[in-house]
Amino acid sequence: MKFRKKPVVIDAIQWDGTLSGLRAIEAVLPTIDTRGVTAHPPSNTVSWWRIGTLEGGHDVISGDWIITGVKGEHYPCKDEIFRLTYEQVTP
């Protein structure tokens, strides 16, 4: 059997690998479940970041997209998979 993914419009924001970028994501997504961060504030870098999802914790790397799912949950998606799966919607 074959199935097609239902057309669903999602909210997503791409992380740039910086501490300020992480803080901006947390500001936009106040319900995100940040489980751990190894940050280096003087250099504005983050070497490790983990968020909680419905399936447990997932590591986030620079360039990943943080997607808000249909139930309001957040999860990371690798840039290559994101670009193959989603296209930008114009208002």
mmCIF file with all atom_site columns, N, CA, C and O in Angstrom, residues 72-90:
data_model
loop_
_atom_site.group_PDB
_atom_site.id
_atom_site.type_symbol
_atom_site.label_atom_id
_atom_site.label_alt_id
_atom_site.label_comp_id
_atom_site.label_asym_id
_atom_site.label_entity_id
_atom_site.label_seq_id
_atom_site.pdbx_PDB_ins_code
_atom_site.Cartn_x
_atom_site.Cartn_y
_atom_site.Cartn_z
_atom_site.occupancy
_atom_site.B_iso_or_equiv
_atom_site.pdbx_formal_charge
_atom_site.auth_seq_id
_atom_site.auth_comp_id
_atom_site.auth_asym_id
_atom_site.auth_atom_id
_atom_site.pdbx_PDB_model_num
ATOM 1  N N  . GLY A 1 72 ? 1.318  20.766 18.828 1.00 0.00 ? 72 GLY A N  1
ATOM 2  C CA . GLY A 1 72 ? 2.039  21.803 19.537 1.00 0.00 ? 72 GLY A CA 1
ATOM 3  C C  . GLY A 1 72 ? 3.395  21.364 20.053 1.00 0.00 ? 72 GLY A C  1
ATOM 4  O O  . GLY A 1 72 ? 4.093  22.126 20.702 1.00 0.00 ? 72 GLY A O  1
ATOM 5  N N  . GLU A 1 73 ? 3.786  20.136 19.740 1.00 0.00 ? 73 GLU A N  1
ATOM 6  C CA . GLU A 1 73 ? 5.087  19.629 20.165 1.00 0.00 ? 73 GLU A CA 1
ATOM 7  C C  . GLU A 1 73 ? 6.190  20.196 19.271 1.00 0.00 ? 73 GLU A C  1
ATOM 8  O O  . GLU A 1 73 ? 5.928  20.646 18.170 1.00 0.00 ? 73 GLU A O  1
ATOM 9  N N  . HIS A 1 74 ? 7.427  20.152 19.748 1.00 0.00 ? 74 HIS A N  1
ATOM 10 C CA . HIS A 1 74 ? 8.569  20.643 18.981 1.00 0.00 ? 74 HIS A CA 1
ATOM 11 C C  . HIS A 1 74 ? 9.557  19.514 18.774 1.00 0.00 ? 74 HIS A C  1
ATOM 12 O O  . HIS A 1 74 ? 9.763  18.694 19.664 1.00 0.00 ? 74 HIS A O  1
ATOM 13 N N  . TYR A 1 75 ? 10.150 19.485 17.598 1.00 0.00 ? 75 TYR A N  1
ATOM 14 C CA . TYR A 1 75 ? 11.176 18.483 17.329 1.00 0.00 ? 75 TYR A CA 1
ATOM 15 C C  . TYR A 1 75 ? 12.111 18.991 16.240 1.00 0.00 ? 75 TYR A C  1
ATOM 16 O O  . TYR A 1 75 ? 11.721 19.807 15.406 1.00 0.00 ? 75 TYR A O  1
ATOM 17 N N  . PRO A 1 76 ? 13.375 18.504 16.266 1.00 0.00 ? 76 PRO A N  1
ATOM 18 C CA . PRO A 1 76 ? 14.333 18.948 15.252 1.00 0.00 ? 76 PRO A CA 1
ATOM 19 C C  . PRO A 1 76 ? 14.207 18.142 13.969 1.00 0.00 ? 76 PRO A C  1
ATOM 20 O O  . PRO A 1 76 ? 13.774 16.985 13.980 1.00 0.00 ? 76 PRO A O  1
ATOM 21 N N  . CYS A 1 77 ? 14.592 18.770 12.874 1.00 0.00 ? 77 CYS A N  1
ATOM 22 C CA . CYS A 1 77 ? 14.607 18.115 11.568 1.00 0.00 ? 77 CYS A CA 1
ATOM 23 C C  . CYS A 1 77 ? 15.875 18.563 10.840 1.00 0.00 ? 77 CYS A C  1
ATOM 24 O O  . CYS A 1 77 ? 16.152 19.761 10.763 1.00 0.00 ? 77 CYS A O  1
ATOM 25 N N  . LYS A 1 78 ? 16.630 17.613 10.341 1.00 0.00 ? 78 LYS A N  1
ATOM 26 C CA . LYS A 1 78 ? 17.854 17.937 9.600  1.00 0.00 ? 78 LYS A CA 1
ATOM 27 C C  . LYS A 1 78 ? 17.503 18.770 8.372  1.00 0.00 ? 78 LYS A C  1
ATOM 28 O O  . LYS A 1 78 ? 16.482 18.565 7.720  1.00 0.00 ? 78 LYS A O  1
ATOM 29 N N  . ASP A 1 79 ? 18.386 19.716 8.039  1.00 0.00 ? 79 ASP A N  1
ATOM 30 C CA . ASP A 1 79 ? 18.131 20.649 6.940  1.00 0.00 ? 79 ASP A CA 1
ATOM 31 C C  . ASP A 1 79 ? 17.834 19.926 5.626  1.00 0.00 ? 79 ASP A C  1
ATOM 32 O O  . ASP A 1 79 ? 16.890 20.281 4.917  1.00 0.00 ? 79 ASP A O  1
ATOM 33 N N  . GLU A 1 80 ? 18.590 18.906 5.294  1.00 0.00 ? 80 GLU A N  1
ATOM 34 C CA . GLU A 1 80 ? 18.384 18.187 4.024  1.00 0.00 ? 80 GLU A CA 1
ATOM 35 C C  . GLU A 1 80 ? 16.985 17.549 3.966  1.00 0.00 ? 80 GLU A C  1
ATOM 36 O O  . GLU A 1 80 ? 16.294 17.651 2.955  1.00 0.00 ? 80 GLU A O  1
ATOM 37 N N  . ILE A 1 81 ? 16.569 16.916 5.046  1.00 0.00 ? 81 ILE A N  1
ATOM 38 C CA . ILE A 1 81 ? 15.239 16.296 5.088  1.00 0.00 ? 81 ILE A CA 1
ATOM 39 C C  . ILE A 1 81 ? 14.157 17.367 5.049  1.00 0.00 ? 81 ILE A C  1
ATOM 40 O O  . ILE A 1 81 ? 13.142 17.220 4.347  1.00 0.00 ? 81 ILE A O  1
ATOM 41 N N  . PHE A 1 82 ? 14.372 18.451 5.770  1.00 0.00 ? 82 PHE A N  1
ATOM 42 C CA . PHE A 1 82 ? 13.401 19.545 5.779  1.00 0.00 ? 82 PHE A CA 1
ATOM 43 C C  . PHE A 1 82 ? 13.177 20.066 4.362  1.00 0.00 ? 82 PHE A C  1
ATOM 44 O O  . PHE A 1 82 ? 12.048 20.240 3.923  1.00 0.00 ? 82 PHE A O  1
ATOM 45 N N  . ARG A 1 83 ? 14.257 20.314 3.649  1.00 0.00 ? 83 ARG A N  1
ATOM 46 C CA . ARG A 1 83 ? 14.143 20.871 2.288  1.00 0.00 ? 83 ARG A CA 1
ATOM 47 C C  . ARG A 1 83 ? 13.501 19.902 1.309  1.00 0.00 ? 83 ARG A C  1
ATOM 48 O O  . ARG A 1 83 ? 12.856 20.331 0.360  1.00 0.00 ? 83 ARG A O  1
ATOM 49 N N  . LEU A 1 84 ? 13.650 18.598 1.535  1.00 0.00 ? 84 LEU A N  1
ATOM 50 C CA . LEU A 1 84 ? 12.992 17.606 0.684  1.00 0.00 ? 84 LEU A CA 1
ATOM 51 C C  . LEU A 1 84 ? 11.516 17.449 1.007  1.00 0.00 ? 84 LEU A C  1
ATOM 52 O O  . LEU A 1 84 ? 10.728 17.011 0.150  1.00 0.00 ? 84 LEU A O  1
ATOM 53 N N  . THR A 1 85 ? 11.148 17.773 2.243  1.00 0.00 ? 85 THR A N  1
ATOM 54 C CA . THR A 1 85 ? 9.791  17.518 2.712  1.00 0.00 ? 85 THR A CA 1
ATOM 55 C C  . THR A 1 85 ? 8.884  18.734 2.658  1.00 0.00 ? 85 THR A C  1
ATOM 56 O O  . THR A 1 85 ? 7.680  18.611 2.409  1.00 0.00 ? 85 THR A O  1
ATOM 57 N N  . TYR A 1 86 ? 9.442  19.925 2.873  1.00 0.00 ? 86 TYR A N  1
ATOM 58 C CA . TYR A 1 86 ? 8.621  21.132 3.015  1.00 0.00 ? 86 TYR A CA 1
ATOM 59 C C  . TYR A 1 86 ? 9.003  22.190 1.994  1.00 0.00 ? 86 TYR A C  1
ATOM 60 O O  . TYR A 1 86 ? 10.115 22.243 1.520  1.00 0.00 ? 86 TYR A O  1
ATOM 61 N N  . GLU A 1 87 ? 8.025  23.019 1.661  1.00 0.00 ? 87 GLU A N  1
ATOM 62 C CA . GLU A 1 87 ? 8.274  24.192 0.845  1.00 0.00 ? 87 GLU A CA 1
ATOM 63 C C  . GLU A 1 87 ? 7.632  25.385 1.544  1.00 0.00 ? 87 GLU A C  1
ATOM 64 O O  . GLU A 1 87 ? 6.653  25.230 2.267  1.00 0.00 ? 87 GLU A O  1
ATOM 65 N N  . GLN A 1 88 ? 8.212  26.560 1.346  1.00 0.00 ? 88 GLN A N  1
ATOM 66 C CA . GLN A 1 88 ? 7.725  27.751 2.039  1.00 0.00 ? 88 GLN A CA 1
ATOM 67 C C  . GLN A 1 88 ? 6.370  28.155 1.494  1.00 0.00 ? 88 GLN A C  1
ATOM 68 O O  . GLN A 1 88 ? 6.130  28.130 0.282  1.00 0.00 ? 88 GLN A O  1
ATOM 69 N N  . VAL A 1 89 ? 5.478  28.528 2.383  1.00 0.00 ? 89 VAL A N  1
ATOM 70 C CA . VAL A 1 89 ? 4.134  28.982 2.031  1.00 0.00 ? 89 VAL A CA 1
ATOM 71 C C  . VAL A 1 89 ? 4.142  30.500 2.074  1.00 0.00 ? 89 VAL A C  1
ATOM 72 O O  . VAL A 1 89 ? 4.603  31.103 3.043  1.00 0.00 ? 89 VAL A O  1
ATOM 73 N N  . THR A 1 90 ? 3.634  31.109 1.024  1.00 0.00 ? 90 THR A N  1
ATOM 74 C CA . THR A 1 90 ? 3.528  32.572 1.015  1.00 0.00 ? 90 THR A CA 1
ATOM 75 C C  . THR A 1 90 ? 2.146  32.952 1.535  1.00 0.00 ? 90 THR A C  1
ATOM 76 O O  . THR A 1 90 ? 1.139  32.338 1.142  1.00 0.00 ? 90 THR A O  1
#
